Amino acid sequence: MQFRTRAERHLKAIGQPVLPFLLPIAKCEADLTRTAVFRLFHELGDETVIEACINALVDSNEYVRDYANKTLERVTNESFGYQPNASPRRREAGQEKWRKWWEKEKAELAEVEKLKG
């Protein structure tokens, strides 16, 4: 545990450049590893972690779900009333709200980029 905590502190000190390297680890089978990754996403995350966080809203670990939701709310300034301790059906419904919102946002961003170019 001491090594994991030290590693997490070092990654946090590096900052946002670590995000692309953490994305694949967000799918790790180990609960403590996923929790640490999503805790870092919460502290450092930007739009690059949105999809990973949306996917994690139905994770088996409540802490992962909680950090994923908090990250989404912080990065996007949106909230859809998601509860990480809700029933699986409600968590899936909350995930779907986030997913629909993100698809709409991506389409709007693509349209803006298209108009620029």
PDB file of C-alpha atoms in Angstrom:
ATOM      1  CA  MET A   1       0.000   0.000   0.000  1.00  0.00           C
ATOM      2  CA  GLN A   2       2.856   2.389   0.799  1.00  0.00           C
ATOM      3  CA  PHE A   3       4.262   2.011  -2.743  1.00  0.00           C
ATOM      4  CA  ARG A   4       0.868   2.657  -4.315  1.00  0.00           C
ATOM      5  CA  THR A   5       0.432   5.829  -2.256  1.00  0.00           C
ATOM      6  CA  ARG A   6       3.912   7.021  -3.166  1.00  0.00           C
ATOM      7  CA  ALA A   7       3.295   6.287  -6.844  1.00  0.00           C
ATOM      8  CA  GLU A   8       0.010   8.166  -6.723  1.00  0.00           C
ATOM      9  CA  ARG A   9       1.744  11.196  -5.177  1.00  0.00           C
ATOM     10  CA  HIS A  10       4.434  11.161  -7.876  1.00  0.00           C
ATOM     11  CA  LEU A  11       1.853  10.903 -10.648  1.00  0.00           C
ATOM     12  CA  LYS A  12      -0.117  13.758  -9.115  1.00  0.00           C
ATOM     13  CA  ALA A  13       3.068  15.861  -9.012  1.00  0.00           C
ATOM     14  CA  ILE A  14       3.634  15.250 -12.729  1.00  0.00           C
ATOM     15  CA  GLY A  15       0.122  16.482 -13.432  1.00  0.00           C
ATOM     16  CA  GLN A  16      -2.005  16.281 -16.575  1.00  0.00           C
ATOM     17  CA  PRO A  17       0.722  14.779 -18.809  1.00  0.00           C
ATOM     18  CA  VAL A  18       0.098  11.436 -17.029  1.00  0.00           C
ATOM     19  CA  LEU A  19      -3.566  11.246 -18.085  1.00  0.00           C
ATOM     20  CA  PRO A  20      -3.075   9.399 -21.415  1.00  0.00           C
ATOM     21  CA  PHE A  21      -1.002   6.761 -19.605  1.00  0.00           C
ATOM     22  CA  LEU A  22      -3.650   6.298 -16.905  1.00  0.00           C
ATOM     23  CA  LEU A  23      -6.562   5.765 -19.313  1.00  0.00           C
ATOM     24  CA  PRO A  24      -5.756   2.084 -20.040  1.00  0.00           C
ATOM     25  CA  ILE A  25      -5.168   1.428 -16.327  1.00  0.00           C
ATOM     26  CA  ALA A  26      -8.689   2.693 -15.592  1.00  0.00           C
ATOM     27  CA  LYS A  27      -9.873  -0.744 -16.779  1.00  0.00           C
ATOM     28  CA  CYS A  28      -7.550  -2.703 -14.455  1.00  0.00           C
ATOM     29  CA  GLU A  29      -9.165  -5.567 -12.550  1.00  0.00           C
ATOM     30  CA  ALA A  30      -7.698  -4.468  -9.195  1.00  0.00           C
ATOM     31  CA  ASP A  31     -10.148  -2.289  -7.254  1.00  0.00           C
ATOM     32  CA  LEU A  32      -7.441  -0.311  -5.447  1.00  0.00           C
ATOM     33  CA  THR A  33      -5.683   0.489  -8.710  1.00  0.00           C
ATOM     34  CA  ARG A  34      -8.900   1.664 -10.395  1.00  0.00           C
ATOM     35  CA  THR A  35      -9.781   3.739  -7.344  1.00  0.00           C
ATOM     36  CA  ALA A  36      -6.353   5.414  -7.402  1.00  0.00           C
ATOM     37  CA  VAL A  37      -6.674   6.136 -11.127  1.00  0.00           C
ATOM     38  CA  PHE A  38     -10.096   7.739 -10.736  1.00  0.00           C
ATOM     39  CA  ARG A  39      -8.913   9.697  -7.713  1.00  0.00           C
ATOM     40  CA  LEU A  40      -6.159  11.106  -9.968  1.00  0.00           C
ATOM     41  CA  PHE A  41      -8.717  11.774 -12.698  1.00  0.00           C
ATOM     42  CA  HIS A  42     -10.740  13.731 -10.154  1.00  0.00           C
ATOM     43  CA  GLU A  43      -7.723  15.854  -9.232  1.00  0.00           C
ATOM     44  CA  LEU A  44      -6.099  16.234 -12.662  1.00  0.00           C
ATOM     45  CA  GLY A  45      -8.703  15.259 -15.227  1.00  0.00           C
ATOM     46  CA  ASP A  46      -9.794  17.213 -18.247  1.00  0.00           C
ATOM     47  CA  GLU A  47     -11.994  16.383 -21.247  1.00  0.00           C
ATOM     48  CA  THR A  48      -9.683  13.470 -22.150  1.00  0.00           C
ATOM     49  CA  VAL A  49     -11.044  11.414 -19.232  1.00  0.00           C
ATOM     50  CA  ILE A  50     -14.754  12.016 -19.865  1.00  0.00           C
ATOM     51  CA  GLU A  51     -15.433   8.762 -21.732  1.00  0.00           C
ATOM     52  CA  ALA A  52     -13.510   6.675 -19.192  1.00  0.00           C
ATOM     53  CA  CYS A  53     -15.512   8.316 -16.412  1.00  0.00           C
ATOM     54  CA  ILE A  54     -18.826   7.711 -18.168  1.00  0.00           C
ATOM     55  CA  ASN A  55     -17.894   4.045 -18.607  1.00  0.00           C
ATOM     56  CA  ALA A  56     -16.934   3.817 -14.920  1.00  0.00           C
ATOM     57  CA  LEU A  57     -20.365   4.948 -13.721  1.00  0.00           C
ATOM     58  CA  VAL A  58     -21.383   1.278 -13.760  1.00  0.00           C
ATOM     59  CA  ASP A  59     -18.124  -0.046 -12.270  1.00  0.00           C
ATOM     60  CA  SER A  60     -18.428  -2.745  -9.612  1.00  0.00           C
ATOM     61  CA  ASN A  61     -16.632  -0.513  -7.087  1.00  0.00           C
ATOM     62  CA  GLU A  62     -18.637   2.289  -5.469  1.00  0.00           C
ATOM     63  CA  TYR A  63     -15.534   4.441  -4.886  1.00  0.00           C
ATOM     64  CA  VAL A  64     -14.619   4.261  -8.564  1.00  0.00           C
ATOM     65  CA  ARG A  65     -18.186   5.246  -9.494  1.00  0.00           C
ATOM     66  CA  ASP A  66     -18.113   8.129  -7.018  1.00  0.00           C
ATOM     67  CA  TYR A  67     -14.789   9.528  -8.271  1.00  0.00           C
ATOM     68  CA  ALA A  68     -15.924   9.088 -11.874  1.00  0.00           C
ATOM     69  CA  ASN A  69     -19.089  11.090 -11.231  1.00  0.00           C
ATOM     70  CA  LYS A  70     -17.265  13.795  -9.269  1.00  0.00           C
ATOM     71  CA  THR A  71     -14.743  14.078 -12.092  1.00  0.00           C
ATOM     72  CA  LEU A  72     -17.490  14.447 -14.681  1.00  0.00           C
ATOM     73  CA  GLU A  73     -19.182  17.148 -12.636  1.00  0.00           C
ATOM     74  CA  ARG A  74     -15.917  19.038 -12.088  1.00  0.00           C
ATOM     75  CA  VAL A  75     -14.670  18.813 -15.682  1.00  0.00           C
ATOM     76  CA  THR A  76     -18.004  19.580 -17.370  1.00  0.00           C
ATOM     77  CA  ASN A  77     -19.791  21.792 -14.833  1.00  0.00           C
ATOM     78  CA  GLU A  78     -22.821  19.547 -15.410  1.00  0.00           C
ATOM     79  CA  SER A  79     -24.764  17.351 -13.000  1.00  0.00           C
ATOM     80  CA  PHE A  80     -27.415  14.770 -13.727  1.00  0.00           C
ATOM     81  CA  GLY A  81     -28.193  13.653 -10.185  1.00  0.00           C
ATOM     82  CA  TYR A  82     -26.193  10.432 -10.501  1.00  0.00           C
ATOM     83  CA  GLN A  83     -25.874   8.479  -7.237  1.00  0.00           C
ATOM     84  CA  PRO A  84     -22.950   6.009  -7.039  1.00  0.00           C
ATOM     85  CA  ASN A  85     -24.752   3.935  -4.391  1.00  0.00           C
ATOM     86  CA  ALA A  86     -28.042   3.678  -6.316  1.00  0.00           C
ATOM     87  CA  SER A  87     -29.414   0.434  -7.730  1.00  0.00           C
ATOM     88  CA  PRO A  88     -27.739  -0.936 -10.866  1.00  0.00           C
ATOM     89  CA  ARG A  89     -30.744   0.103 -12.964  1.00  0.00           C
ATOM     90  CA  ARG A  90     -30.567   3.706 -11.732  1.00  0.00           C
ATOM     91  CA  ARG A  91     -26.797   3.793 -12.238  1.00  0.00           C
ATOM     92  CA  GLU A  92     -27.266   2.602 -15.818  1.00  0.00           C
ATOM     93  CA  ALA A  93     -29.914   5.291 -16.368  1.00  0.00           C
ATOM     94  CA  GLY A  94     -27.532   7.906 -14.965  1.00  0.00           C
ATOM     95  CA  GLN A  95     -24.762   6.650 -17.204  1.00  0.00           C
ATOM     96  CA  GLU A  96     -27.075   6.910 -20.203  1.00  0.00           C
ATOM     97  CA  LYS A  97     -27.845  10.567 -19.364  1.00  0.00           C
ATOM     98  CA  TRP A  98     -24.138  11.331 -19.268  1.00  0.00           C
ATOM     99  CA  ARG A  99     -23.510   9.381 -22.464  1.00  0.00           C
ATOM    100  CA  LYS A 100     -26.271  11.228 -24.379  1.00  0.00           C
ATOM    101  CA  TRP A 101     -25.008  14.567 -23.107  1.00  0.00           C
ATOM    102  CA  TRP A 102     -21.438  13.740 -24.166  1.00  0.00           C
ATOM    103  CA  GLU A 103     -22.492  12.578 -27.640  1.00  0.00           C
ATOM    104  CA  LYS A 104     -24.372  15.854 -28.121  1.00  0.00           C
ATOM    105  CA  GLU A 105     -21.379  17.869 -26.869  1.00  0.00           C
ATOM    106  CA  LYS A 106     -18.984  16.032 -29.190  1.00  0.00           C
ATOM    107  CA  ALA A 107     -21.287  16.670 -32.155  1.00  0.00           C
ATOM    108  CA  GLU A 108     -21.477  20.374 -31.302  1.00  0.00           C
ATOM    109  CA  LEU A 109     -17.700  20.592 -30.906  1.00  0.00           C
ATOM    110  CA  ALA A 110     -17.216  18.859 -34.259  1.00  0.00           C
ATOM    111  CA  GLU A 111     -19.605  21.335 -35.877  1.00  0.00           C
ATOM    112  CA  VAL A 112     -17.673  24.281 -34.437  1.00  0.00           C
ATOM    113  CA  GLU A 113     -14.400  22.798 -35.700  1.00  0.00           C
ATOM    114  CA  LYS A 114     -15.967  22.245 -39.113  1.00  0.00           C
ATOM    115  CA  LEU A 115     -17.032  25.894 -39.286  1.00  0.00           C
ATOM    116  CA  LYS A 116     -13.535  27.021 -38.311  1.00  0.00           C
ATOM    117  CA  GLY A 117     -11.824  24.903 -40.954  1.00  0.00           C
TER     118      GLY A 117
END
